Coordinates of C-alpha atoms in Angstrom, one line a residue:
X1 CA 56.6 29.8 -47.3
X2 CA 53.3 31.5 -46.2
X3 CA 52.2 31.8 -42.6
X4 CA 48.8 31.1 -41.4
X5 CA 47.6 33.1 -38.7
X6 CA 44.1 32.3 -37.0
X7 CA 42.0 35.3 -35.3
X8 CA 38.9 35.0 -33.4
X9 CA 39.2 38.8 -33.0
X10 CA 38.4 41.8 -34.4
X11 CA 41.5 43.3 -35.0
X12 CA 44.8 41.5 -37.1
X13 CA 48.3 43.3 -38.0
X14 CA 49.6 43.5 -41.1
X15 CA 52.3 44.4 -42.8
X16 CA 53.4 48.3 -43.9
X17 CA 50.3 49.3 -46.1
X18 CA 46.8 48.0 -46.5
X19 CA 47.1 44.3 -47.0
X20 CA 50.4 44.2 -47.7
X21 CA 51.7 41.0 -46.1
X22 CA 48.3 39.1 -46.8
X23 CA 48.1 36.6 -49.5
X24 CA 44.6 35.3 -48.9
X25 CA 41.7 35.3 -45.8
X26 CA 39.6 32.1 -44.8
X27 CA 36.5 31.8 -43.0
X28 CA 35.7 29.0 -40.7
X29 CA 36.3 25.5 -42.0
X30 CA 33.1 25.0 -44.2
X31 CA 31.4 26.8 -46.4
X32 CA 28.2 26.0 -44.5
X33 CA 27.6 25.5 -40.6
X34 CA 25.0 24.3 -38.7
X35 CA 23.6 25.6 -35.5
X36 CA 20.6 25.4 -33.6
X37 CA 18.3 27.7 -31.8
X38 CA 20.3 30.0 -28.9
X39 CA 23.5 28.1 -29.6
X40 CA 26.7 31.0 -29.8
X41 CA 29.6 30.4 -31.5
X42 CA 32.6 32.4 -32.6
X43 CA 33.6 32.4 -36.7
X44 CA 37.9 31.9 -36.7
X45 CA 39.7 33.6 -39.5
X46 CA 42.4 32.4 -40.9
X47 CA 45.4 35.0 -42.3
X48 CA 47.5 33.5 -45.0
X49 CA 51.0 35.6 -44.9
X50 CA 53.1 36.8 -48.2
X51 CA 55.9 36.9 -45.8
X52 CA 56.0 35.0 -42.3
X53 CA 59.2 36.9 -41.2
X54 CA 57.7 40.5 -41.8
X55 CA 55.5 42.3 -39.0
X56 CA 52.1 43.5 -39.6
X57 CA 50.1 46.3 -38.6
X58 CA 46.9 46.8 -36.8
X59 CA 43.4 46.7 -39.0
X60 CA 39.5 46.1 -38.2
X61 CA 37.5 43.3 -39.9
X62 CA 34.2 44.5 -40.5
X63 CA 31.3 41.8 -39.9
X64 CA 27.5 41.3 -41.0
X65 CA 24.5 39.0 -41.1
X66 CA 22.3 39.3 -44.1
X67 CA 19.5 38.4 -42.1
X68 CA 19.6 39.2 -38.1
X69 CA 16.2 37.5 -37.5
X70 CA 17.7 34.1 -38.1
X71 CA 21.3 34.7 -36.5
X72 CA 23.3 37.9 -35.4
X73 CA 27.0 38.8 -35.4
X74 CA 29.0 41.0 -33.5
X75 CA 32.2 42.9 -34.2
X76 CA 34.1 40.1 -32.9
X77 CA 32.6 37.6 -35.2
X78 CA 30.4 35.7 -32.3
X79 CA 27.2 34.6 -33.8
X80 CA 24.0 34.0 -31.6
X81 CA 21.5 31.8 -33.2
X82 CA 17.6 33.3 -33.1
X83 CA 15.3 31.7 -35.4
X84 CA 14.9 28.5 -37.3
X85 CA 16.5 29.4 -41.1
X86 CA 19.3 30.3 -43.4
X87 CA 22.1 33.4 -43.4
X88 CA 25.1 34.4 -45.1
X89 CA 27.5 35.5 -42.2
X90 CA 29.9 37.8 -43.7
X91 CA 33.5 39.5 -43.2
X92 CA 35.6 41.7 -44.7
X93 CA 39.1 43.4 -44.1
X94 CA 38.8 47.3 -43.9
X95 CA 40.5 49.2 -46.4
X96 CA 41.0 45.9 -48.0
X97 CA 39.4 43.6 -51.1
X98 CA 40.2 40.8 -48.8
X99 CA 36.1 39.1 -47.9
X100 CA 34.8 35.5 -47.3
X101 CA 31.5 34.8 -45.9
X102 CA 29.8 31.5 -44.8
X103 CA 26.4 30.0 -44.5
X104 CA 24.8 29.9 -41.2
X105 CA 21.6 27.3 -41.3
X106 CA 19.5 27.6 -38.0
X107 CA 17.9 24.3 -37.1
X108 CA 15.4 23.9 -33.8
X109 CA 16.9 23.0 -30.4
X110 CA 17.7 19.5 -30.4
X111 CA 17.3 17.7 -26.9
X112 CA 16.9 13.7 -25.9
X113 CA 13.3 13.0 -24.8
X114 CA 14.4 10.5 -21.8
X115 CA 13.6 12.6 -18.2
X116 CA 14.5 9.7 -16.2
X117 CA 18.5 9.0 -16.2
X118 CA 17.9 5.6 -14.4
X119 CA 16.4 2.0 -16.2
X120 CA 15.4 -0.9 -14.7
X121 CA 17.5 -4.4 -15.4
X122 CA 15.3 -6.3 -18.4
X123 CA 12.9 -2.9 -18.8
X124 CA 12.9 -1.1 -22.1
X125 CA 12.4 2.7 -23.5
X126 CA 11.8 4.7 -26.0
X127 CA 14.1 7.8 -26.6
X128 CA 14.0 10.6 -29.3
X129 CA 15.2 13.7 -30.3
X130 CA 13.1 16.7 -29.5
X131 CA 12.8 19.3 -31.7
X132 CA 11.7 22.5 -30.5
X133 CA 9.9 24.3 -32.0
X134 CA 9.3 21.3 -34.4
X135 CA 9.5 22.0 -38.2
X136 CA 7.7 19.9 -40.9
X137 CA 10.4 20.3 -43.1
X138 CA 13.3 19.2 -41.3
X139 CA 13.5 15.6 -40.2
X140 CA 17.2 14.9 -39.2
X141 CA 18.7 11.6 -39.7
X142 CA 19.7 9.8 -36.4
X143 CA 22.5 7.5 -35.8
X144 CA 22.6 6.0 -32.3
X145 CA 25.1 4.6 -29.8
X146 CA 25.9 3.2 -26.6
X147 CA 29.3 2.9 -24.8
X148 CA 28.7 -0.1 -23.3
X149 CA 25.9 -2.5 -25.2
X150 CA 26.5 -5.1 -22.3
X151 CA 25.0 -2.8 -20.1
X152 CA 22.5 -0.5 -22.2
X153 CA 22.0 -1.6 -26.1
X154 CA 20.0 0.4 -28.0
X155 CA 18.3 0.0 -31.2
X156 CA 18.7 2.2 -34.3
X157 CA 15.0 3.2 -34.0
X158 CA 15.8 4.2 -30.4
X159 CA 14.6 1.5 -27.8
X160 CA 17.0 1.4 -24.8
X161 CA 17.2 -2.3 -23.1
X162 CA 18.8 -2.5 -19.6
X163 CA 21.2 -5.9 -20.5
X164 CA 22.9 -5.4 -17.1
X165 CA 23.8 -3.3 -13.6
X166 CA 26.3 -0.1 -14.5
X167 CA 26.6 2.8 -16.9
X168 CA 26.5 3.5 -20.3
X169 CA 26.7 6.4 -22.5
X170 CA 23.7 6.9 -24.7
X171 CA 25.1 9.5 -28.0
X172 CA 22.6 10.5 -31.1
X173 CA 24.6 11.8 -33.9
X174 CA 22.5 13.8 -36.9
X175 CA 23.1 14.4 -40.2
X176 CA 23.4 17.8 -39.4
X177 CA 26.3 17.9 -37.1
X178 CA 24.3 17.7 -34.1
X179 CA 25.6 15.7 -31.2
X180 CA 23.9 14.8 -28.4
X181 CA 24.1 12.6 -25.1
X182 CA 23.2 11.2 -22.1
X183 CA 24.1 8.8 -19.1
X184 CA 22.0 6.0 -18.5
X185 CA 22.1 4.1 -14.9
X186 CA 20.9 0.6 -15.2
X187 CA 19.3 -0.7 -11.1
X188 CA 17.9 -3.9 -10.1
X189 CA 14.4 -3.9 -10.2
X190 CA 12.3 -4.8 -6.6
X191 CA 9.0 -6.3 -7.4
X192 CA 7.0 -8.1 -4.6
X193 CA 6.4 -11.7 -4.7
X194 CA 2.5 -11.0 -5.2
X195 CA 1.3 -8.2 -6.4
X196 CA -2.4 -8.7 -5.3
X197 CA -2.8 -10.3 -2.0
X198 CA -6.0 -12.5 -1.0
X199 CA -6.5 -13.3 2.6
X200 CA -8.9 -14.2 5.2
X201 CA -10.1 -12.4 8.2
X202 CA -7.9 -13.0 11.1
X203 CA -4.9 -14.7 8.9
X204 CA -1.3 -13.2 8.6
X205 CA 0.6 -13.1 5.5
X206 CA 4.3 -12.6 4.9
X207 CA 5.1 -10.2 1.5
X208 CA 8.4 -11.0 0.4
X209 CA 10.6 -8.4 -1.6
X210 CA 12.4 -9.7 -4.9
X211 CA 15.2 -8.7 -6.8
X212 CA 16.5 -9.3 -10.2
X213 CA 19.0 -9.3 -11.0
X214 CA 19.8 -11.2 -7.3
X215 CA 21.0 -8.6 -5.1
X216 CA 23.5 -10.2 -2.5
X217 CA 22.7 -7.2 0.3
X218 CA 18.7 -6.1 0.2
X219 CA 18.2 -2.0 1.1
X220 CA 16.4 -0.9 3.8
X221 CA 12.5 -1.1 3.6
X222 CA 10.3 1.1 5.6
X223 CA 6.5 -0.8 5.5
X224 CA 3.3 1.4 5.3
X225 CA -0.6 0.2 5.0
X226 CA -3.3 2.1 3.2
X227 CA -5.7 1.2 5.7
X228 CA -4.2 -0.4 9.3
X229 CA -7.8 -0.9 10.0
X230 CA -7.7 -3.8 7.1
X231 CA -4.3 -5.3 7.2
X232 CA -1.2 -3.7 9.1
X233 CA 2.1 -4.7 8.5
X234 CA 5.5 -5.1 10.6
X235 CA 9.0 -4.6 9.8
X236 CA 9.3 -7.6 8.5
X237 CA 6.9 -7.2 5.9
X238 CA 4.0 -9.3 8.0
X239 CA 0.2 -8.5 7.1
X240 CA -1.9 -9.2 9.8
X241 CA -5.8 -9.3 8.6
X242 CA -7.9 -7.8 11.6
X243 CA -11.3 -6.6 9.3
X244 CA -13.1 -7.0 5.9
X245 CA -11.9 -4.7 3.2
X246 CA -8.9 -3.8 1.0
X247 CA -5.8 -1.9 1.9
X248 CA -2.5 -1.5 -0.4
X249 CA 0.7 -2.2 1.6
X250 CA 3.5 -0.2 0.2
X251 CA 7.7 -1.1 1.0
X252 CA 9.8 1.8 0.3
X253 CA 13.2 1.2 -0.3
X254 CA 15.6 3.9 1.0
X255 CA 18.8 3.2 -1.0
X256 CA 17.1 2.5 -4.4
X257 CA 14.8 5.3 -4.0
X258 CA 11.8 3.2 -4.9
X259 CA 8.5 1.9 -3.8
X260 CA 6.9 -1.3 -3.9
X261 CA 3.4 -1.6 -3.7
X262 CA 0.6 -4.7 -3.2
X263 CA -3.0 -4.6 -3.1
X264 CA -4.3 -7.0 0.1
X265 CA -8.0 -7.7 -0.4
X266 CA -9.2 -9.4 3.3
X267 CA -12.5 -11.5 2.9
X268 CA -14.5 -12.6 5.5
X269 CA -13.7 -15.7 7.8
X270 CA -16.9 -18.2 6.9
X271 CA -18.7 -20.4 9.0
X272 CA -18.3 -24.1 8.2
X273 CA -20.2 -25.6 11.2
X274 CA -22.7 -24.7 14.1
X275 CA -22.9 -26.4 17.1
X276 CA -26.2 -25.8 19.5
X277 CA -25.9 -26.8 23.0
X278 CA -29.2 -27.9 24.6
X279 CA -28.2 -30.6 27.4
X280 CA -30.4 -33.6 27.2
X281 CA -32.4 -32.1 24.7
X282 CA -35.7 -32.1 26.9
X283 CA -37.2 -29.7 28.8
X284 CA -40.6 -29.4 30.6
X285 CA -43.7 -27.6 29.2
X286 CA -44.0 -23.9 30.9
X287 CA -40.2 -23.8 31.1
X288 CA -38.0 -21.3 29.4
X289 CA -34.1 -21.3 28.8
X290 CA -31.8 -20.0 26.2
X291 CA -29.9 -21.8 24.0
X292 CA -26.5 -21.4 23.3
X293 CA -24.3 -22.0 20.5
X294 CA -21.1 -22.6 19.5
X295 CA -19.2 -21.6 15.4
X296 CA -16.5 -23.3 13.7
X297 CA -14.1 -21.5 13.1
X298 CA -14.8 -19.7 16.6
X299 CA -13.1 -16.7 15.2
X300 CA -15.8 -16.4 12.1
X301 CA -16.1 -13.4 11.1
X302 CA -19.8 -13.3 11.1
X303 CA -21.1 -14.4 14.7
X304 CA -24.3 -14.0 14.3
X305 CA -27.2 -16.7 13.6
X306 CA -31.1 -16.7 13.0
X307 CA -33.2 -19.2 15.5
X308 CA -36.5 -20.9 13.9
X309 CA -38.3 -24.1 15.3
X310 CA -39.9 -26.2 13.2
X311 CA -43.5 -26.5 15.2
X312 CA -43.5 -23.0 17.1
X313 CA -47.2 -24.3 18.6
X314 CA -44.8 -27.0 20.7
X315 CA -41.4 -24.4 22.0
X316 CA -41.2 -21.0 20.6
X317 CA -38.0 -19.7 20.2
X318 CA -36.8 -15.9 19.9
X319 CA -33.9 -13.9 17.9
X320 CA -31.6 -14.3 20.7
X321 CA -32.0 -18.1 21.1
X322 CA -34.4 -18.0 24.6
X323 CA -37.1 -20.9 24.2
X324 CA -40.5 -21.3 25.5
X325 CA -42.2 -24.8 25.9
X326 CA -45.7 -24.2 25.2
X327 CA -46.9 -27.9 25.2
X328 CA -45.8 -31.4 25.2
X329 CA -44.7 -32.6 21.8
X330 CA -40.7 -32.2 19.5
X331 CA -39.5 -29.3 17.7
X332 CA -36.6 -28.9 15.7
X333 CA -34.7 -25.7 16.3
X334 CA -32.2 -24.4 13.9
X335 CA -29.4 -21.9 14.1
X336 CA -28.8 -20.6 10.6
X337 CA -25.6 -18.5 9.8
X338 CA -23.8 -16.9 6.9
X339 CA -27.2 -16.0 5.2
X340 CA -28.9 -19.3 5.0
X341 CA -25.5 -21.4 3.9
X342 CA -25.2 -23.0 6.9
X343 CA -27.6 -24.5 10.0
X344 CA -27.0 -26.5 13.0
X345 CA -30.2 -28.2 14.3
X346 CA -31.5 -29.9 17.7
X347 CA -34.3 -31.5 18.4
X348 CA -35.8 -31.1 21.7
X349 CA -38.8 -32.7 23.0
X350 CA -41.3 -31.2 25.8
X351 CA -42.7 -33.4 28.7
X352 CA -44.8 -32.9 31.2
X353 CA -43.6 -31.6 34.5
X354 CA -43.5 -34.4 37.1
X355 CA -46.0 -34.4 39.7
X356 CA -45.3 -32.9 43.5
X357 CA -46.6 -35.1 45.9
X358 CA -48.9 -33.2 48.9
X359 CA -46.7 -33.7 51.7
X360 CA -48.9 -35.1 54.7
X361 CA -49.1 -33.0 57.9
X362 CA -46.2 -35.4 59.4
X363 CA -43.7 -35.0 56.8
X364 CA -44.3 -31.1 55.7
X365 CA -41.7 -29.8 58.3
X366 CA -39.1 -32.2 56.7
X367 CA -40.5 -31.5 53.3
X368 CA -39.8 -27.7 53.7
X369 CA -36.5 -27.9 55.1
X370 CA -35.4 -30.2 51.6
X371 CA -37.0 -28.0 49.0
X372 CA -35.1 -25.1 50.5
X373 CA -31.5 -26.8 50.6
X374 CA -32.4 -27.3 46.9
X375 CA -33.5 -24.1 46.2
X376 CA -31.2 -22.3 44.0
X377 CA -31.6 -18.4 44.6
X378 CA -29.8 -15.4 43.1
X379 CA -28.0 -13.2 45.6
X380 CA -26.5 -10.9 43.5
X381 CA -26.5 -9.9 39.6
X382 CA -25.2 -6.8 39.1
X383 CA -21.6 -6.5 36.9
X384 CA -21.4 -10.1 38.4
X385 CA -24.1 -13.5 39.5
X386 CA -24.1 -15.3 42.9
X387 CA -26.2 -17.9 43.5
X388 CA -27.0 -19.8 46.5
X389 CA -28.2 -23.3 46.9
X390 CA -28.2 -24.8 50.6
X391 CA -25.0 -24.0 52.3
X392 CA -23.2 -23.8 48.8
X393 CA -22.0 -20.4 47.3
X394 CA -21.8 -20.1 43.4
X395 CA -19.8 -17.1 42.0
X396 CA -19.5 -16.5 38.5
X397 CA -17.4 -13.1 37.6
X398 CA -16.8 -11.4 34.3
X399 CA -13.1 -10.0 32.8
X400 CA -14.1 -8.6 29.9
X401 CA -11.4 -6.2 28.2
X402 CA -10.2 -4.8 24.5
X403 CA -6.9 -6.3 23.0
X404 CA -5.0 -3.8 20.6
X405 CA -3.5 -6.5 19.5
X406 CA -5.1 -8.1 17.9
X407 CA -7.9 -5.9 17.9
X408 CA -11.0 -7.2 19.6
X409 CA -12.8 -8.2 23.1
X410 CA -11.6 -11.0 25.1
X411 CA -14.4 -12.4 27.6
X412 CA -13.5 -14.9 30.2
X413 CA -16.1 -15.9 33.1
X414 CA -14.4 -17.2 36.2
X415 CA -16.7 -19.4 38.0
X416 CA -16.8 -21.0 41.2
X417 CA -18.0 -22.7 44.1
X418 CA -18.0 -23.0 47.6
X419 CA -19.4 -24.2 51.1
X420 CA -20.4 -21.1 53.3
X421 CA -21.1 -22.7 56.4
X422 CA -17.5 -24.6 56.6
X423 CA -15.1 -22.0 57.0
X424 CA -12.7 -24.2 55.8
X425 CA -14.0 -25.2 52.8
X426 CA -12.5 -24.8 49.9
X427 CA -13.2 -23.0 46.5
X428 CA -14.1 -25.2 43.5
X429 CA -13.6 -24.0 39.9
X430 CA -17.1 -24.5 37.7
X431 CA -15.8 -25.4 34.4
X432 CA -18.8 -26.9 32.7
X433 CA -21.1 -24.0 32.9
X434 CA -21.9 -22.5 29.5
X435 CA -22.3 -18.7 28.7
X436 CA -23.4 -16.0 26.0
X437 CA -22.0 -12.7 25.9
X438 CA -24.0 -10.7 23.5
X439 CA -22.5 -7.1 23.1
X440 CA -24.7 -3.8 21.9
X441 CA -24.6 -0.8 20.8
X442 CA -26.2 2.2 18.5
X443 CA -28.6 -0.9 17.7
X444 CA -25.8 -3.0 16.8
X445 CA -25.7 -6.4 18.5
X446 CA -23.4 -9.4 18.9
X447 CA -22.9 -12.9 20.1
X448 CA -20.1 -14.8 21.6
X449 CA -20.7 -17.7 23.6
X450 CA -18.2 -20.3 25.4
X451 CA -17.5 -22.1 28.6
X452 CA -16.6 -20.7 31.8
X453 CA -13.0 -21.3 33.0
X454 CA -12.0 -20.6 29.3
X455 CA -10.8 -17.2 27.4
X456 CA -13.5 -16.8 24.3
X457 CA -12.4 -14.3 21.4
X458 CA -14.7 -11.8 19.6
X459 CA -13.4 -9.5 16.7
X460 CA -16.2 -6.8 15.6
X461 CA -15.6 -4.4 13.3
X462 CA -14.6 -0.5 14.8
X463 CA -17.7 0.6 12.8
X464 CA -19.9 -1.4 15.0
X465 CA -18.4 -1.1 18.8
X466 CA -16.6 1.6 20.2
X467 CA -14.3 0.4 23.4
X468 CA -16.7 0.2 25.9
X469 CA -19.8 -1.2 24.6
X470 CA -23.0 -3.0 27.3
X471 CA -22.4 -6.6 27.3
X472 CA -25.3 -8.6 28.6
X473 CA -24.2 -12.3 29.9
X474 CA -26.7 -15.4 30.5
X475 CA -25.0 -18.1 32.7
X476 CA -26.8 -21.3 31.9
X477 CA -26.4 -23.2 34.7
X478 CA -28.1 -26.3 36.4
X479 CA -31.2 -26.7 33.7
X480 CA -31.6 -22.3 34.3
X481 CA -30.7 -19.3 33.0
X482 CA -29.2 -16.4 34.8
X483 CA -28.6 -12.9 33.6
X484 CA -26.8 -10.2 34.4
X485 CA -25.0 -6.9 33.0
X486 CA -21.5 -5.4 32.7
X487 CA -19.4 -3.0 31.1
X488 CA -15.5 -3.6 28.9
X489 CA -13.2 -3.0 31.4

């Protein structure tokens, strides 16, 4: 019987003499092999023995590449792959007619063209083999397979489809012996219940995270906003709309690695009504007052209105509501907001101012002493008002601060009332007194109004107040108007 003996070496023994114990030499496997570019491999030889039982000396196998551009060999029979082609590998036994050779065929580097090793439940991709650097001439054949189909199945033109959560094993096998592979990770994909996010000024909004397949313990989320001047959001995914504008609120999720995004477009808060206070609706010619108004919603976003009166020859009226009553007669006045779309009217009428009797020389003492009781005088009306009539003391004084939370100014005007002659009198609260707060700056202007006794709400823009802005109020109070000015505290 022969004896096969397989070298990857250099060197073989052989029995007494050149050759002497070898019947035959084989190279490799195939009379062809393919390789691609920078891939090494080492050539086996195979030693077919005359005699298994003799010993063999020591000899040298002499190697070659017909062409060391497209692959190389060294004197151990390792072959290095350089260049896309075709060589006959070569080897011979020294001092020997013993030779074989084999066909070396250099393809391009072969690599899968999927970079990310994770897919999405229910998302598809496209995979393909690379060929580097790609030849027009060689198009391999590709057979594809997946380990587990349940979990990634994959067409043979190379779509991947996530069927379910795990692993699978993603192999291309070419015509040309060239095997390669990958692992796929299939996730559960995190999508937010809305994607795009409409809201109204002043509104909050809760964005809820979904899963699919349904994940029985949700990861961690750590909430951002694009713009916290727009929309902020909590921890537990909250918006809160404090301006006009857009902002994109984004959830990362720590264990998944991914982010989450929505886009939250705020628009304004309209105006649906507008209410004008004006008492009785009568005043006297040569008088002048303010109006004051009240919006629905309260917290509209735009609170400002345009006055006009329909017969300005009768009560004239100015931008900031303060009437004049020229001569006897009815005008309508109208308070117009959100550009023209809607108005809330009044119609006042103008009378004549009823006549003082001459008090006689008996009665003027006691005439004198009356009209003063009634005289209602100011005492005081800086960064607060007092106001004296007769014995009675009227104190109306401002709280006017900036809430973080949510952003804007708060005004409430405490007023009250109280007998200054009787130490023991006590205070009275003023509750129906009505007031307009109209804050300014860098020519920016705007109106809140309300009732004293009660907190009002006003939410500019930060583009338009910085945190201490002039605040003008006008108490209107017993038929009159009093002003004074102040500062956020």
């Amino acid at each position: 019987m022969k004896k096969l003996l397989l070298l990857s070496l250099g060197f073989v023994i052989y029995l007494s003499g050149c050759g002497g114990n070898i019947d035959s030499i084989t190279l490799g496997d195939s009379e062809s092999i393919y390789m691609q570019i920078d891939e090494q491999r080492t050539l086996p030889v195979t030693i077919h023995k005359k005699n298994e039982d003799e010993p063999i000396e020591e000899v040298q196998w002499n190697w070659e590449s017909e062409d060391e551009s497209v692959a190389e060999v060294d004197a151990y029979g390792n072959i290095i792959a350089k260049s896309v082609g075709s060589t006959t590998v070569k080897v011979a036994l020294e001092g020997t007619s013993f030779k074989e050779q084999v066909t070396i065929h250099v393809l391009p580097k072969h690599e899968l063209s999927l970079t990310n090793s994770q897919l999405e439940f229910e998302k598809s991709e496209k995979i393909d083999v690379v060929l580097t650097p790609s030849v027009k001439e060689y198009t391999p054949k590709i057979t594809w397979s997946s380990s587990n189909m349940s979990i990634v199945d994959i067409t043979q033109d190379g779509v991947l489809t996530a069927k379910g959560v795990g692993t699978a094993t993603i192999k291309a096998s070419t015509d040309t012996e060239i095997q390669l592979s990958t692992t796929i990770t299939v996730v559960p994909s995190y999508t937010f219940s809305e994607s795009e996010l409409d809201v109204t000024h002043h509104s909050s909004h809760t964005l809820s995270i979904v899963s699919n397949p349904n994940q029985e313990e949700s990861p961690s989320v750590v909430w951002t906003s694009s713009n916290p001047d727009v929309a902020t959001v909590d921890s537990l995914g909250i918006i809160q709309a404090l301006s006009v504008g857009t902002a994109e609120i984004t959830a990362k999720l720590k264990e998944v690695d991914k982010e989450v995004k929505s886009t939250v477009t705020v628009s304004p808060l309209l105006v649906t009504d507008v209410n004008i206070n004006a008492g009785d609706g009568t005043v006297t010619r040569g008088s002048k007052s303010t109006l004051t108004y009240s919006l629905i919603p309260n917290k509209a976003t735009n609170q400002e209105v345009q006055w006009t009166t329909s017969n300005p020859a009768v009560l004239k009226v100015d931008a900031n509501g303060n009437i004049e009553a020229l001569k006897v007669g009815s005008s309508t006045v109208t308070a117009v907001a959100e550009n023209g779309t809607v108005t809330g009217s009044v119609v006042i009428q103008v009378k004549e101012p009823k006549a003082t009797p001459t008090p006689t020389s008996q009665n003027k003492s006691t005439n004198k002493t009356s009209n003063h009781s009634s005289q209602l005088t100011v005492i005081h009306n800086s960064g607060s008002l007092s106001l004296q009539e007769g014995s009675t003391r009227y104190s109306f004084s401002p709280r006017i601060f900036y809430s973080y939370q949510p952003s804007g100014y708060t005004v409430m005007i405490t007023g009250t009332s109280t007998d200054v002659d009787n130490r023991l009198g006590s205070l009275k609260m003023i509750n129906n007194a009505t007031f307009r707060a109209v804050f300014s700056e860098n020519g920016k202007r705007q109106t809140l109004t309300g009732l004293t006794n009660s907190e009002s709400y006003l939410s500019p823009s930060v583009e338009v107040f910085g945190k201490h802005p002039k605040v003008d109020v006008y108490i209107m109070f017993k038929g009159k108007e009093f002003h004074f000015t102040t500062t956020v505290q």
